One Martini backbone bead per residue (centre of mass of N, CA, C, O) as a GRO file, in nm:
protein
  440
    1UNK     BB    1   2.645  16.067   9.577
    2UNK     BB    2   2.529  15.857   9.442
    3UNK     BB    3   2.458  15.765   9.110
    4UNK     BB    4   2.255  15.496   8.922
    5UNK     BB    5   2.211  15.347   8.654
    6UNK     BB    6   1.986  15.133   8.492
    7UNK     BB    7   2.123  14.832   8.374
    8UNK     BB    8   2.128  14.705   8.054
    9UNK     BB    9   2.400  14.560   8.098
   10UNK     BB   10   2.684  14.360   8.225
   11UNK     BB   11   2.831  14.584   8.241
   12UNK     BB   12   2.621  14.772   8.360
   13UNK     BB   13   2.627  14.600   8.629
   14UNK     BB   14   2.913  14.599   8.702
   15UNK     BB   15   2.989  14.885   8.765
   16UNK     BB   16   2.775  14.897   9.006
   17UNK     BB   17   2.927  14.650   9.110
   18UNK     BB   18   3.164  14.683   9.218
   19UNK     BB   19   3.457  14.555   9.357
   20UNK     BB   20   3.510  14.605   9.657
   21UNK     BB   21   3.767  14.365   9.686
   22UNK     BB   22   4.004  14.405   9.438
   23UNK     BB   23   4.220  14.226   9.323
   24UNK     BB   24   4.540  14.208   9.336
   25UNK     BB   25   4.851  14.275   9.261
   26UNK     BB   26   5.183  14.181   9.278
   27UNK     BB   27   5.252  14.412   9.389
   28UNK     BB   28   5.070  14.507   9.610
   29UNK     BB   29   5.107  14.252   9.776
   30UNK     BB   30   5.436  14.290   9.846
   31UNK     BB   31   5.350  14.557   9.986
   32UNK     BB   32   5.168  14.450  10.206
   33UNK     BB   33   5.339  14.187  10.314
   34UNK     BB   34   5.550  14.391  10.435
   35UNK     BB   35   5.390  14.541  10.665
   36UNK     BB   36   5.377  14.327  10.853
   37UNK     BB   37   5.493  14.196  11.231
   38UNK     BB   38   5.466  13.945  11.301
   39UNK     BB   39   5.333  13.880  11.544
   40UNK     BB   40   5.328  13.638  11.804
   41UNK     BB   41   5.016  13.684  11.925
   42UNK     BB   42   4.815  13.730  11.698
   43UNK     BB   43   4.508  13.889  11.683
   44UNK     BB   44   4.384  13.782  11.412
   45UNK     BB   45   4.373  13.450  11.489
   46UNK     BB   46   4.175  13.511  11.684
   47UNK     BB   47   3.969  13.706  11.499
   48UNK     BB   48   3.929  13.397  11.327
   49UNK     BB   49   3.698  13.191  11.289
   50UNK     BB   50   3.963  12.978  11.145
   51UNK     BB   51   4.222  12.997  11.223
   52UNK     BB   52   4.449  13.144  11.103
   53UNK     BB   53   4.774  13.182  10.968
   54UNK     BB   54   4.829  13.489  10.872
   55UNK     BB   55   5.153  13.546  10.924
   56UNK     BB   56   5.246  13.313  10.722
   57UNK     BB   57   5.103  13.384  10.453
   58UNK     BB   58   5.231  13.676  10.447
   59UNK     BB   59   5.512  13.563  10.438
   60UNK     BB   60   5.485  13.363  10.179
   61UNK     BB   61   5.406  13.628  10.004
   62UNK     BB   62   5.680  13.767  10.074
   63UNK     BB   63   5.818  13.499   9.906
   64UNK     BB   64   5.631  13.359   9.676
   65UNK     BB   65   5.465  13.151   9.813
   66UNK     BB   66   5.165  13.109   9.716
   67UNK     BB   67   5.105  12.817   9.751
   68UNK     BB   68   5.143  12.810  10.052
   69UNK     BB   69   4.958  13.067  10.113
   70UNK     BB   70   4.719  12.855  10.051
   71UNK     BB   71   4.726  12.634  10.225
   72UNK     BB   72   4.728  12.768  10.489
   73UNK     BB   73   4.433  12.830  10.451
   74UNK     BB   74   4.268  12.567  10.350
   75UNK     BB   75   4.351  12.454  10.603
   76UNK     BB   76   4.138  12.615  10.764
   77UNK     BB   77   3.980  12.693  10.468
   78UNK     BB   78   3.770  12.597  10.256
   79UNK     BB   79   3.674  12.939  10.163
   80UNK     BB   80   3.891  13.127  10.157
   81UNK     BB   81   3.872  13.287   9.887
   82UNK     BB   82   3.564  13.393  10.006
   83UNK     BB   83   3.643  13.536  10.250
   84UNK     BB   84   3.835  13.725  10.147
   85UNK     BB   85   3.558  13.912  10.041
   86UNK     BB   86   3.305  13.857  10.267
   87UNK     BB   87   3.450  13.881  10.550
   88UNK     BB   88   3.412  14.152  10.794
   89UNK     BB   89   3.715  14.188  10.860
   90UNK     BB   90   3.659  14.487  11.029
   91UNK     BB   91   3.572  14.264  11.282
   92UNK     BB   92   3.810  14.083  11.272
   93UNK     BB   93   4.090  14.063  11.168
   94UNK     BB   94   4.173  14.389  11.080
   95UNK     BB   95   4.021  14.456  11.378
   96UNK     BB   96   4.287  14.314  11.523
   97UNK     BB   97   4.533  14.520  11.412
   98UNK     BB   98   4.773  14.675  11.567
   99UNK     BB   99   4.753  14.939  11.405
  100UNK     BB  100   4.494  15.069  11.491
  101UNK     BB  101   4.678  15.187  11.754
  102UNK     BB  102   4.836  15.351  11.554
  103UNK     BB  103   4.662  15.521  11.308
  104UNK     BB  104   4.691  15.280  11.102
  105UNK     BB  105   4.620  15.081  10.837
  106UNK     BB  106   4.540  14.799  10.801
  107UNK     BB  107   4.592  14.507  10.694
  108UNK     BB  108   4.499  14.342  10.416
  109UNK     BB  109   4.401  14.049  10.468
  110UNK     BB  110   4.176  13.971  10.233
  111UNK     BB  111   4.319  14.042   9.986
  112UNK     BB  112   4.554  13.840  10.032
  113UNK     BB  113   4.363  13.569  10.087
  114UNK     BB  114   4.268  13.661   9.756
  115UNK     BB  115   4.568  13.643   9.597
  116UNK     BB  116   4.667  13.370   9.654
  117UNK     BB  117   4.362  13.176   9.623
  118UNK     BB  118   4.340  13.262   9.310
  119UNK     BB  119   4.586  13.200   9.157
  120UNK     BB  120   4.577  12.894   9.260
  121UNK     BB  121   4.372  12.831   9.114
  122UNK     BB  122   4.411  12.948   8.834
  123UNK     BB  123   4.690  12.722   8.847
  124UNK     BB  124   4.558  12.457   8.967
  125UNK     BB  125   4.657  12.365   9.158
  126UNK     BB  126   4.790  12.128   9.368
  127UNK     BB  127   4.708  12.065   9.742
  128UNK     BB  128   4.523  11.791   9.736
  129UNK     BB  129   4.430  11.493   9.926
  130UNK     BB  130   4.311  11.221   9.948
  131UNK     BB  131   4.205  10.979  10.152
  132UNK     BB  132   4.213  10.687  10.259
  133UNK     BB  133   3.994  10.451  10.250
  134UNK     BB  134   3.712  10.322  10.454
  135UNK     BB  135   3.403  10.254  10.305
  136UNK     BB  136   3.256  10.507  10.376
  137UNK     BB  137   2.935  10.736  10.433
  138UNK     BB  138   2.852  11.081  10.371
  139UNK     BB  139   2.539  11.264  10.381
  140UNK     BB  140   2.469  11.592  10.263
  141UNK     BB  141   2.276  11.861  10.347
  142UNK     BB  142   2.376  12.080  10.176
  143UNK     BB  143   2.632  12.350   9.979
  144UNK     BB  144   2.707  12.499  10.123
  145UNK     BB  145   2.967  12.619  10.326
  146UNK     BB  146   2.919  12.349  10.493
  147UNK     BB  147   2.886  12.157  10.298
  148UNK     BB  148   3.146  12.172  10.187
  149UNK     BB  149   3.331  12.150  10.385
  150UNK     BB  150   3.277  11.867  10.514
  151UNK     BB  151   3.336  11.749  10.247
  152UNK     BB  152   3.641  11.775  10.209
  153UNK     BB  153   3.736  11.680  10.507
  154UNK     BB  154   3.614  11.400  10.464
  155UNK     BB  155   3.769  11.353  10.166
  156UNK     BB  156   4.053  11.343  10.381
  157UNK     BB  157   3.926  11.109  10.589
  158UNK     BB  158   3.843  10.869  10.375
  159UNK     BB  159   3.533  10.933  10.252
  160UNK     BB  160   3.236  10.940  10.113
  161UNK     BB  161   3.045  11.194   9.893
  162UNK     BB  162   2.736  11.338   9.948
  163UNK     BB  163   2.557  11.590   9.813
  164UNK     BB  164   2.207  11.770   9.885
  165UNK     BB  165   2.056  11.964   9.652
  166UNK     BB  166   1.803  12.195   9.561
  167UNK     BB  167   1.972  12.335   9.373
  168UNK     BB  168   2.188  12.450   9.054
  169UNK     BB  169   2.398  12.543   9.303
  170UNK     BB  170   2.669  12.598   9.468
  171UNK     BB  171   2.700  12.768   9.835
  172UNK     BB  172   2.426  12.958   9.873
  173UNK     BB  173   2.501  13.251   9.951
  174UNK     BB  174   2.758  13.287   9.798
  175UNK     BB  175   2.556  13.324   9.539
  176UNK     BB  176   2.247  13.406   9.645
  177UNK     BB  177   2.308  13.638   9.929
  178UNK     BB  178   2.531  13.826   9.811
  179UNK     BB  179   2.632  14.052   9.716
  180UNK     BB  180   2.802  14.154   9.404
  181UNK     BB  181   3.020  14.400   9.574
  182UNK     BB  182   3.163  14.120   9.662
  183UNK     BB  183   3.098  13.901   9.486
  184UNK     BB  184   3.119  13.664   9.215
  185UNK     BB  185   3.010  13.412   9.097
  186UNK     BB  186   3.271  13.313   8.940
  187UNK     BB  187   3.426  13.303   9.181
  188UNK     BB  188   3.257  13.072   9.360
  189UNK     BB  189   3.264  12.826   9.133
  190UNK     BB  190   3.552  12.831   9.120
  191UNK     BB  191   3.614  12.704   9.414
  192UNK     BB  192   3.445  12.438   9.404
  193UNK     BB  193   3.554  12.329   9.201
  194UNK     BB  194   3.827  12.285   9.256
  195UNK     BB  195   3.740  12.129   9.539
  196UNK     BB  196   3.595  11.883   9.365
  197UNK     BB  197   3.874  11.788   9.175
  198UNK     BB  198   4.044  11.707   9.404
  199UNK     BB  199   3.835  11.557   9.576
  200UNK     BB  200   3.521  11.421   9.462
  201UNK     BB  201   3.271  11.522   9.513
  202UNK     BB  202   2.906  11.473   9.552
  203UNK     BB  203   2.655  11.630   9.356
  204UNK     BB  204   2.307  11.681   9.385
  205UNK     BB  205   2.100  11.836   9.230
  206UNK     BB  206   1.796  11.883   9.233
  207UNK     BB  207   1.797  11.754   9.564
  208UNK     BB  208   1.585  11.745   9.785
  209UNK     BB  209   1.497  11.688  10.137
  210UNK     BB  210   1.099  11.621  10.189
  211UNK     BB  211   1.139  11.310  10.340
  212UNK     BB  212   1.091  11.026  10.489
  213UNK     BB  213   1.182  10.851  10.271
  214UNK     BB  214   1.485  10.986  10.242
  215UNK     BB  215   1.580  11.017  10.516
  216UNK     BB  216   1.553  10.689  10.526
  217UNK     BB  217   1.768  10.626  10.307
  218UNK     BB  218   2.009  10.755  10.434
  219UNK     BB  219   2.045  10.606  10.672
  220UNK     BB  220   2.074  10.345  10.503
  221UNK     BB  221   2.346  10.432  10.319
  222UNK     BB  222   2.440  10.565  10.542
  223UNK     BB  223   2.689  10.655  10.811
  224UNK     BB  224   2.630  11.012  10.803
  225UNK     BB  225   2.493  11.308  10.866
  226UNK     BB  226   2.475  11.656  10.741
  227UNK     BB  227   2.356  11.934  10.795
  228UNK     BB  228   2.342  12.254  10.600
  229UNK     BB  229   2.066  12.439  10.494
  230UNK     BB  230   2.040  12.679  10.632
  231UNK     BB  231   1.787  12.904  10.537
  232UNK     BB  232   1.488  13.048  10.453
  233UNK     BB  233   1.230  13.235  10.402
  234UNK     BB  234   1.080  13.463  10.430
  235UNK     BB  235   0.893  13.631  10.696
  236UNK     BB  236   0.644  13.694  10.763
  237UNK     BB  237   0.446  13.948  10.913
  238UNK     BB  238   0.131  14.011  10.919
  239UNK     BB  239   0.080  14.261  10.702
  240UNK     BB  240  -0.113  14.461  10.604
  241UNK     BB  241  -0.034  14.404  10.228
  242UNK     BB  242   0.188  14.174  10.168
  243UNK     BB  243  -0.003  14.065   9.905
  244UNK     BB  244   0.109  14.244   9.710
  245UNK     BB  245   0.238  14.402   9.427
  246UNK     BB  246   0.597  14.455   9.552
  247UNK     BB  247   0.620  14.218   9.771
  248UNK     BB  248   0.963  14.123   9.885
  249UNK     BB  249   1.213  13.954   9.968
  250UNK     BB  250   1.556  13.989  10.018
  251UNK     BB  251   1.642  13.743   9.924
  252UNK     BB  252   1.483  13.687   9.661
  253UNK     BB  253   1.611  13.979   9.547
  254UNK     BB  254   1.915  13.859   9.593
  255UNK     BB  255   1.888  13.627   9.379
  256UNK     BB  256   1.742  13.737   9.143
  257UNK     BB  257   1.992  13.963   9.095
  258UNK     BB  258   2.237  13.715   9.066
  259UNK     BB  259   2.129  13.595   8.827
  260UNK     BB  260   1.980  13.844   8.658
  261UNK     BB  261   2.061  14.085   8.679
  262UNK     BB  262   1.993  14.337   8.429
  263UNK     BB  263   1.702  14.166   8.389
  264UNK     BB  264   1.600  14.331   8.630
  265UNK     BB  265   1.321  14.553   8.783
  266UNK     BB  266   1.348  14.846   8.924
  267UNK     BB  267   1.183  15.081   9.074
  268UNK     BB  268   1.201  15.380   9.173
  269UNK     BB  269   1.037  15.318   9.451
  270UNK     BB  270   1.220  15.215   9.763
  271UNK     BB  271   1.153  15.007  10.021
  272UNK     BB  272   1.296  14.921  10.319
  273UNK     BB  273   1.275  14.660  10.593
  274UNK     BB  274   1.527  14.722  10.823
  275UNK     BB  275   1.846  14.660  11.028
  276UNK     BB  276   2.016  14.450  10.882
  277UNK     BB  277   2.242  14.350  10.637
  278UNK     BB  278   2.066  14.260  10.424
  279UNK     BB  279   1.906  14.541  10.441
  280UNK     BB  280   2.148  14.671  10.296
  281UNK     BB  281   2.203  14.536  10.062
  282UNK     BB  282   1.953  14.562   9.941
  283UNK     BB  283   1.947  14.873   9.905
  284UNK     BB  284   2.220  14.892   9.775
  285UNK     BB  285   2.108  14.749   9.523
  286UNK     BB  286   1.817  14.897   9.444
  287UNK     BB  287   2.052  15.168   9.375
  288UNK     BB  288   2.220  15.005   9.174
  289UNK     BB  289   1.946  14.981   8.973
  290UNK     BB  290   1.812  15.295   8.987
  291UNK     BB  291   1.687  15.370   9.217
  292UNK     BB  292   1.576  15.682   9.277
  293UNK     BB  293   1.441  15.592   9.559
  294UNK     BB  294   1.587  15.471   9.900
  295UNK     BB  295   1.432  15.316  10.197
  296UNK     BB  296   1.534  15.266  10.526
  297UNK     BB  297   1.347  15.114  10.758
  298UNK     BB  298   1.345  15.129  11.163
  299UNK     BB  299   1.226  15.047  11.457
  300UNK     BB  300   1.461  15.166  11.550
  301UNK     BB  301   1.776  15.280  11.629
  302UNK     BB  302   2.070  15.309  11.472
  303UNK     BB  303   2.198  15.174  11.733
  304UNK     BB  304   1.996  14.908  11.698
  305UNK     BB  305   2.121  14.806  11.512
  306UNK     BB  306   2.271  14.487  11.334
  307UNK     BB  307   2.437  14.614  11.155
  308UNK     BB  308   2.716  14.727  11.008
  309UNK     BB  309   2.868  15.019  10.975
  310UNK     BB  310   2.969  14.972  10.698
  311UNK     BB  311   2.707  14.895  10.550
  312UNK     BB  312   2.546  15.178  10.652
  313UNK     BB  313   2.745  15.317  10.477
  314UNK     BB  314   2.742  15.181  10.187
  315UNK     BB  315   2.440  15.251  10.134
  316UNK     BB  316   2.438  15.577  10.170
  317UNK     BB  317   2.695  15.595   9.922
  318UNK     BB  318   2.436  15.465   9.701
  319UNK     BB  319   2.174  15.654   9.813
  320UNK     BB  320   2.040  15.619  10.105
  321UNK     BB  321   1.809  15.636  10.291
  322UNK     BB  322   1.624  15.703  10.633
  323UNK     BB  323   1.460  15.540  10.908
  324UNK     BB  324   1.361  15.577  11.239
  325UNK     BB  325   1.153  15.496  11.451
  326UNK     BB  326   1.014  15.297  11.294
  327UNK     BB  327   0.645  15.132  11.156
  328UNK     BB  328   0.502  14.888  10.994
  329UNK     BB  329   0.109  14.850  10.896
  330UNK     BB  330   0.078  14.907  10.647
  331UNK     BB  331   0.011  14.837  10.263
  332UNK     BB  332  -0.047  15.029  10.008
  333UNK     BB  333  -0.339  14.953   9.765
  334UNK     BB  334  -0.434  14.840   9.441
  335UNK     BB  335  -0.273  14.523   9.447
  336UNK     BB  336  -0.045  14.744   9.467
  337UNK     BB  337   0.210  14.916   9.540
  338UNK     BB  338   0.204  15.277   9.683
  339UNK     BB  339   0.274  15.215  10.010
  340UNK     BB  340   0.387  15.294  10.339
  341UNK     BB  341   0.275  15.251  10.677
  342UNK     BB  342   0.339  15.434  10.933
  343UNK     BB  343   0.430  15.446  11.323
  344UNK     BB  344   0.611  15.569  11.570
  345UNK     BB  345   0.814  15.530  11.785
  346UNK     BB  346   0.915  15.457  12.167
  347UNK     BB  347   1.061  15.496  12.447
  348UNK     BB  348   0.930  15.327  12.742
  349UNK     BB  349   1.048  15.215  12.984
  350UNK     BB  350   1.242  15.040  12.775
  351UNK     BB  351   1.008  15.052  12.565
  352UNK     BB  352   0.924  14.968  12.251
  353UNK     BB  353   0.630  15.199  12.119
  354UNK     BB  354   0.370  15.277  11.945
  355UNK     BB  355   0.208  15.561  11.779
  356UNK     BB  356  -0.066  15.579  11.632
  357UNK     BB  357  -0.077  15.939  11.657
  358UNK     BB  358   0.222  15.869  11.414
  359UNK     BB  359   0.145  15.912  11.113
  360UNK     BB  360   0.288  15.790  10.784
  361UNK     BB  361   0.343  15.769  10.416
  362UNK     BB  362   0.557  15.599  10.179
  363UNK     BB  363   0.617  15.631   9.884
  364UNK     BB  364   0.613  15.308   9.676
  365UNK     BB  365   0.693  15.011   9.433
  366UNK     BB  366   0.846  14.881   9.674
  367UNK     BB  367   0.905  14.607   9.875
  368UNK     BB  368   1.178  14.505  10.124
  369UNK     BB  369   1.193  14.240  10.305
  370UNK     BB  370   1.474  14.224  10.593
  371UNK     BB  371   1.286  14.062  10.857
  372UNK     BB  372   1.376  13.724  10.818
  373UNK     BB  373   1.404  13.446  10.864
  374UNK     BB  374   1.311  13.109  10.788
  375UNK     BB  375   1.319  12.825  10.949
  376UNK     BB  376   1.373  12.423  10.874
  377UNK     BB  377   1.102  12.278  11.022
  378UNK     BB  378   0.999  12.081  10.817
  379UNK     BB  379   1.283  11.872  10.827
  380UNK     BB  380   1.312  11.860  11.168
  381UNK     BB  381   1.010  11.677  11.165
  382UNK     BB  382   1.155  11.402  11.073
  383UNK     BB  383   1.373  11.394  11.286
  384UNK     BB  384   1.446  11.182  11.513
  385UNK     BB  385   1.518  11.317  11.814
  386UNK     BB  386   1.535  11.624  11.738
  387UNK     BB  387   1.698  11.882  11.892
  388UNK     BB  388   1.579  12.196  11.986
  389UNK     BB  389   1.508  12.501  12.018
  390UNK     BB  390   1.331  12.828  12.043
  391UNK     BB  391   1.477  12.903  11.744
  392UNK     BB  392   1.504  12.653  11.552
  393UNK     BB  393   1.754  12.512  11.660
  394UNK     BB  394   2.012  12.312  11.639
  395UNK     BB  395   2.123  12.091  11.853
  396UNK     BB  396   2.483  12.045  12.017
  397UNK     BB  397   2.790  11.895  12.042
  398UNK     BB  398   3.130  11.944  12.052
  399UNK     BB  399   3.088  11.721  11.774
  400UNK     BB  400   2.863  11.841  11.611
  401UNK     BB  401   2.624  11.652  11.737
  402UNK     BB  402   2.314  11.534  11.772
  403UNK     BB  403   2.038  11.376  11.951
  404UNK     BB  404   2.092  11.229  11.692
  405UNK     BB  405   2.390  11.044  11.598
  406UNK     BB  406   2.347  11.010  11.291
  407UNK     BB  407   2.398  11.330  11.314
  408UNK     BB  408   2.474  11.653  11.158
  409UNK     BB  409   2.601  12.001  11.217
  410UNK     BB  410   2.569  12.327  11.070
  411UNK     BB  411   2.558  12.644  11.055
  412UNK     BB  412   2.251  12.796  11.051
  413UNK     BB  413   2.094  12.557  11.191
  414UNK     BB  414   2.247  12.671  11.455
  415UNK     BB  415   2.303  12.973  11.484
  416UNK     BB  416   2.061  13.149  11.310
  417UNK     BB  417   2.311  13.337  11.161
  418UNK     BB  418   2.589  13.379  10.998
  419UNK     BB  419   2.896  13.350  10.846
  420UNK     BB  420   3.075  13.220  10.596
  421UNK     BB  421   3.323  13.124  10.819
  422UNK     BB  422   3.157  12.981  11.029
  423UNK     BB  423   3.023  12.760  10.822
  424UNK     BB  424   3.339  12.669  10.741
  425UNK     BB  425   3.370  12.573  11.015
  426UNK     BB  426   3.154  12.367  11.136
  427UNK     BB  427   3.207  12.158  10.899
  428UNK     BB  428   3.476  12.062  10.938
  429UNK     BB  429   3.417  12.012  11.258
  430UNK     BB  430   3.227  11.790  11.175
  431UNK     BB  431   3.370  11.592  11.013
  432UNK     BB  432   3.573  11.509  11.270
  433UNK     BB  433   3.314  11.432  11.433
  434UNK     BB  434   3.248  11.163  11.264
  435UNK     BB  435   3.514  11.055  11.257
  436UNK     BB  436   3.526  10.977  11.554
  437UNK     BB  437   3.304  10.878  11.598
  438UNK     BB  438   3.339  10.609  11.370
  439UNK     BB  439   3.609  10.537  11.553
  440UNK     BB  440   3.536  10.429  11.864
   0.00000   0.00000   0.00000
């Protein structure tokens, strides 16, 4: 089990958050590319949400056509570099590799993808072309993966694009919400800068759209609007003691960690509530920040967790302990967190029930809630005739168009929270949907 010292410098932080998928060197990439069988039916392509021609780009790497490999990747996925390292490849492309059926390690597709695109970005190779101007303008709300992908695709189709971003950096979840051992801030921002330099889309930072008047201005000044806002803040649980000092949301904790790195202090004992991938990230990060004891607590069984198995294993390997079939009923302490009171849960007639006769307290100094995020319902409510489902997700048709024909949407606003690669696909396809609608 790993033990991490509290990082006091950037170098110590980087050591604790050593990249899970480090960049390949030329020899590693050539060797790994040579292992590909170039399957005729390529199950890896079918498993990729953006349908990248994986055998083709691997063959291009093997023949030292790195720029061609990058073009193949970016043609399908505008966030091809980031997705090479943050995608859960073990359950997507690499999980579909035929080598898995032969007890042979699958091709490291993600790292090869990262190798090619990173090399092309560093060389500042020009591989994109802005489309001939059609005189039409698209506004994008949110500079996350969906928004960036929509902007890139729209620029190749000849549209002027302005992105309205609430924060001061692009990429949304990729730079603010993903564990630092998966990708560095520098690598995320480098890819967006590379795309922006070639495709010349505008990003208006610190420019949240928060009012009906601002939406009306967009509707007047643009031919179409894409909503790519992602999810909001951590949802309030309504639990006794939730407002005590030391109780934080997981997305807020991860964002602060990514921005301040070694400058934030994580106390000795931490409890993380939740069983999804965000909970695993938060728990692993608390341990890597030097917490002496980090406990992951989930209300159901290990088998019922929403997190990928490899994410749980990664948290455990970082020194995280876990509790299953426990539900928090109160946070204890006198103004400041001192512990979490749990009750055991059990399945009765197929339903999870809380046993209030079996309670206990886990002492801690910090509680991280990884129990879901609120949707951006306040924004959606200001848009006329915008249909939502019962989970506050925007309804769209096959062209990513909403019930208000001027608005298109994609990413978390539509799927309720998925991977970066899903958002990148949505943004690209929405731009094509906008193009089809404006050219009927």
